[in-house]
Amino acid sequence: MAAPENIPVEKCLEEYKSSFRSDLLKGKVAFITGGGSGICFTIAEIFMRHGCDTAISGRKLERLKLSSKTLSEATGHRCLPIQMDVRKPQEVIDAVDNCLKEFGRIDILINGAAGNFLCPLENMSFNAFKTVIEIDTLGTFNVSKVVFDKFFKNNGGVIINITAMLHHRGTILQAHVGSAKAAIETLTKHQALEWGPKGVRVLCVAPGPIGDTEGMSRLGMGASAEDVGLRIPIRRMGTRKEIGEICLFLVSDMAGLITSSTIEADGASWLADGSEEKRIEMYKALMSKM
Ligand code: NAP
Ligand code: COA
């Protein structure tokens, strides 16, 4: 099926060899918001390559259908495309019902749906700030609540909320998203505390800059991957596959003790301010004079 010209086409990994058993998630079902594109598409792919069936959701049905076909063909597992806006509780309820009708269960929830754009606070409209809070924070609450009420309350499960590192020290032009993601990380702690006794683990994965994503193309201001990498202690951006594999470990039984935490998946980029090499040079110059 050729994609209509205006739909961006997602591609699966060109080659994939896992360190984990290919049946690690056999018989499990993951509900993945934002799974039609980017990082969450690859999370869906990696889960499916380990035996999981998935439901991927977003607002754009045609892209979801195309992505679901690509994922199923590459992995041999089922992928249900579901149209919904995470801001609309009734659409979330219908989507979760749809997934449960198709698969009979949900074991894993990935809250990945998000919105972002660069904007200085002084130019940010009331609605711009509200929109991002509604998609990211309320969206995460809405979907978690419905999945918990309808399935996790009686069966347990794992929730991964995808956040970011922006708010860990504050990032210019990102006050809306930083605030939204900080609230998600706090919500995560409350969810872990209240839902732990029901067998639900809740975590955040906080990516730094990830290559080949809408997020980077929106926020990178045209900087090359090399230039972005130079500012990161590990000297490169992360990959979608790396985020997928971190999530794979976290949803598996191997991570049974980990709940409430935020996994910083950023190569320590938030610790660096770009002045490190210059300061080492200054130190060397100082020492050479002694
Ligand atoms: P992306 O491909 O644009 O993913 C965002 C997804 O959210 C899209 O599939 C979009 O689908 C969905 N979405 C947006 N608004 C929605 C709504 N109201 N209801 C339902 N779905 C909605 O971007 P990405 O870069 O891969 O980002 C994925 C996640 O990683 C996000 O949570 C982002 O904050 C986080 N993250 C990314 C980076 C990075 O470097 N890329 C860094 C840190 C954190 P529709 O348009 O079809 O609705
Ligand atoms: N700079 C400043 N304000 C902006 C903006 C920008 N680049 N883009 C949107 N806004 C403002 C709008 O002007 C509007 O405010 P207003 O009513 O005061 O004018 C408000 O944000 C809502 O915009 P709208 O386009 O109506 O929202 P939407 O619900 O259709 O889309 C977005 C949500 C804006 C987040 C859109 O970019 C989106 O759908 N993003 C999903 C994909 C994504 O962001 N991926 C990266 C994830 S890291």
Coordinates of N, CA and C and ligand atoms in Angstrom, one line a residue, residues 37 39 59-60 63 85 87 112-120 123-132 134-136 174 176-177 181 213-216 218-219, ligand 2:
S37 N 4.1 7.3 15.6 CA 5.2 8.0 15.1 C 6.4 8.0 16.1
I39 N 9.5 8.1 18.6 CA 10.0 7.2 19.7 C 9.0 6.1 20.0
R59 N -4.2 11.1 17.0 CA -5.3 11.8 16.4 C -5.4 11.5 14.9
K60 N -4.3 11.1 14.3 CA -4.4 10.9 12.8 C -4.5 9.5 12.4
R63 N -2.4 7.9 9.4 CA -1.0 7.6 9.8 C -0.9 6.4 10.7
D85 N -8.0 11.5 20.9 CA -7.3 12.7 21.4 C -7.2 12.5 22.9
R87 N -6.8 14.4 25.2 CA -7.4 15.5 26.0 C -8.9 15.2 26.2
G112 N 3.0 8.3 25.8 CA 4.0 9.0 25.0 C 3.5 10.2 24.2
A113 N 2.1 10.3 24.1 CA 1.6 11.4 23.4 C 2.0 12.8 24.0
A114 N 2.4 13.7 23.1 CA 2.9 15.0 23.6 C 2.9 16.0 22.5
G115 N 3.0 17.2 22.9 CA 3.1 18.3 22.0 C 4.2 19.3 22.4
N116 N 4.8 19.8 21.4 CA 5.9 20.7 21.7 C 6.2 21.7 20.6
F117 N 6.7 22.9 20.9 CA 7.2 23.9 20.0 C 8.1 24.8 20.8
L118 N 8.9 25.5 20.1 CA 9.8 26.5 20.8 C 9.0 27.8 21.0
C119 N 9.1 28.3 22.2 CA 8.4 29.6 22.4 C 8.9 30.2 23.7
P120 N 9.3 31.5 23.6 CA 9.7 32.2 24.8 C 8.5 32.5 25.6
N123 N 6.2 35.4 24.8 CA 5.4 35.3 23.6 C 4.3 34.3 23.8
M124 N 4.3 33.6 24.9 CA 3.4 32.4 25.0 C 2.0 32.8 25.4
S125 N 1.0 32.4 24.5 CA -0.4 32.8 24.8 C -0.9 31.9 25.9
F126 N -2.0 32.3 26.5 CA -2.7 31.5 27.5 C -3.0 30.1 26.9
N127 N -3.5 30.1 25.7 CA -3.9 28.8 25.1 C -2.7 27.9 24.7
A128 N -1.5 28.6 24.3 CA -0.3 27.8 24.0 C 0.1 27.0 25.2
F129 N 0.2 27.6 26.3 CA 0.7 26.9 27.6 C -0.3 25.8 27.9
K130 N -1.6 26.2 27.9 CA -2.7 25.3 28.3 C -2.7 24.0 27.4
T131 N -2.5 24.3 26.1 CA -2.5 23.2 25.1 C -1.5 22.1 25.5
V132 N -0.3 22.5 25.8 CA 0.7 21.5 26.1 C 0.5 20.8 27.4
E134 N -2.4 20.3 28.6 CA -3.6 19.4 28.4 C -3.1 18.1 27.7
I135 N -2.3 18.2 26.7 CA -1.9 17.0 26.0 C -1.0 16.2 26.9
D136 N 0.1 16.8 27.4 CA 1.1 16.0 28.1 C 0.6 15.5 29.5
Q174 N 11.2 26.4 26.6 CA 10.5 25.2 26.9 C 9.7 25.2 28.2
H176 N 6.6 25.6 28.9 CA 5.3 24.9 28.8 C 5.6 23.4 29.0
V177 N 6.5 22.9 28.2 CA 6.8 21.4 28.2 C 7.5 21.0 29.5
K181 N 6.0 18.2 31.9 CA 6.8 16.9 32.2 C 7.1 16.8 33.7
T213 N 13.7 12.2 15.1 CA 12.4 12.4 15.7 C 11.8 13.7 15.4
E214 N 10.5 13.8 15.5 CA 9.8 15.1 15.3 C 10.3 16.1 16.4
G215 N 10.4 15.5 17.6 CA 10.9 16.4 18.7 C 12.2 17.1 18.4
M216 N 13.2 16.4 17.9 CA 14.5 17.0 17.6 C 14.3 18.0 16.4
R218 N 11.8 19.7 15.7 CA 11.1 20.9 16.1 C 12.0 21.8 17.0
L219 N 12.8 21.1 17.8 CA 13.5 21.8 18.9 C 15.0 22.1 18.6
Ligands
COA2 N1 4.8 29.1 19.0 C1 3.9 29.7 19.8 N2 2.6 29.3 20.0 C2 2.2 28.2 19.3 C3 3.0 27.5 18.5 C4 4.4 28.0 18.3 N3 5.2 27.4 17.4 N4 2.3 26.5 17.9 C5 1.1 26.5 18.4 N5 1.0 27.6 19.3 C6 -0.1 28.0 20.0 C7 -1.3 28.4 19.1 O1 -1.1 29.7 18.5 C8 -2.5 28.3 20.0 O2 -2.6 29.4 20.8 P1 -3.6 30.6 20.5 O3 -5.0 30.0 20.4 O4 -3.5 31.5 21.6 O5 -3.2 31.2 19.2 C9 -2.1 27.1 20.8 O6 -0.7 26.9 20.8 C10 -2.7 25.8 20.4 O7 -2.4 25.6 19.0 P2 -3.2 24.6 18.1 O8 -2.4 24.5 16.8 O9 -4.6 25.0 18.0 O10 -3.1 23.2 18.9 P3 -3.4 21.7 18.5 O11 -4.0 21.1 19.6 O12 -4.0 21.7 17.1 O13 -1.8 21.2 18.3 C11 0.4 21.4 19.1 C12 -1.0 21.0 19.4 C13 0.5 22.9 18.9 C14 1.3 21.0 20.2 C15 0.9 20.8 17.7 O14 2.2 21.3 17.5 C16 0.9 19.3 17.7 O15 -0.1 18.7 17.4 N6 2.0 18.6 18.1 C17 2.1 17.1 18.2 C18 3.5 16.6 17.7 C19 4.6 17.2 18.5 O16 4.6 18.3 19.0 N7 5.7 16.4 18.5 C20 6.9 16.7 19.3 C21 6.8 16.0 20.6 S1 8.3 16.3 21.5

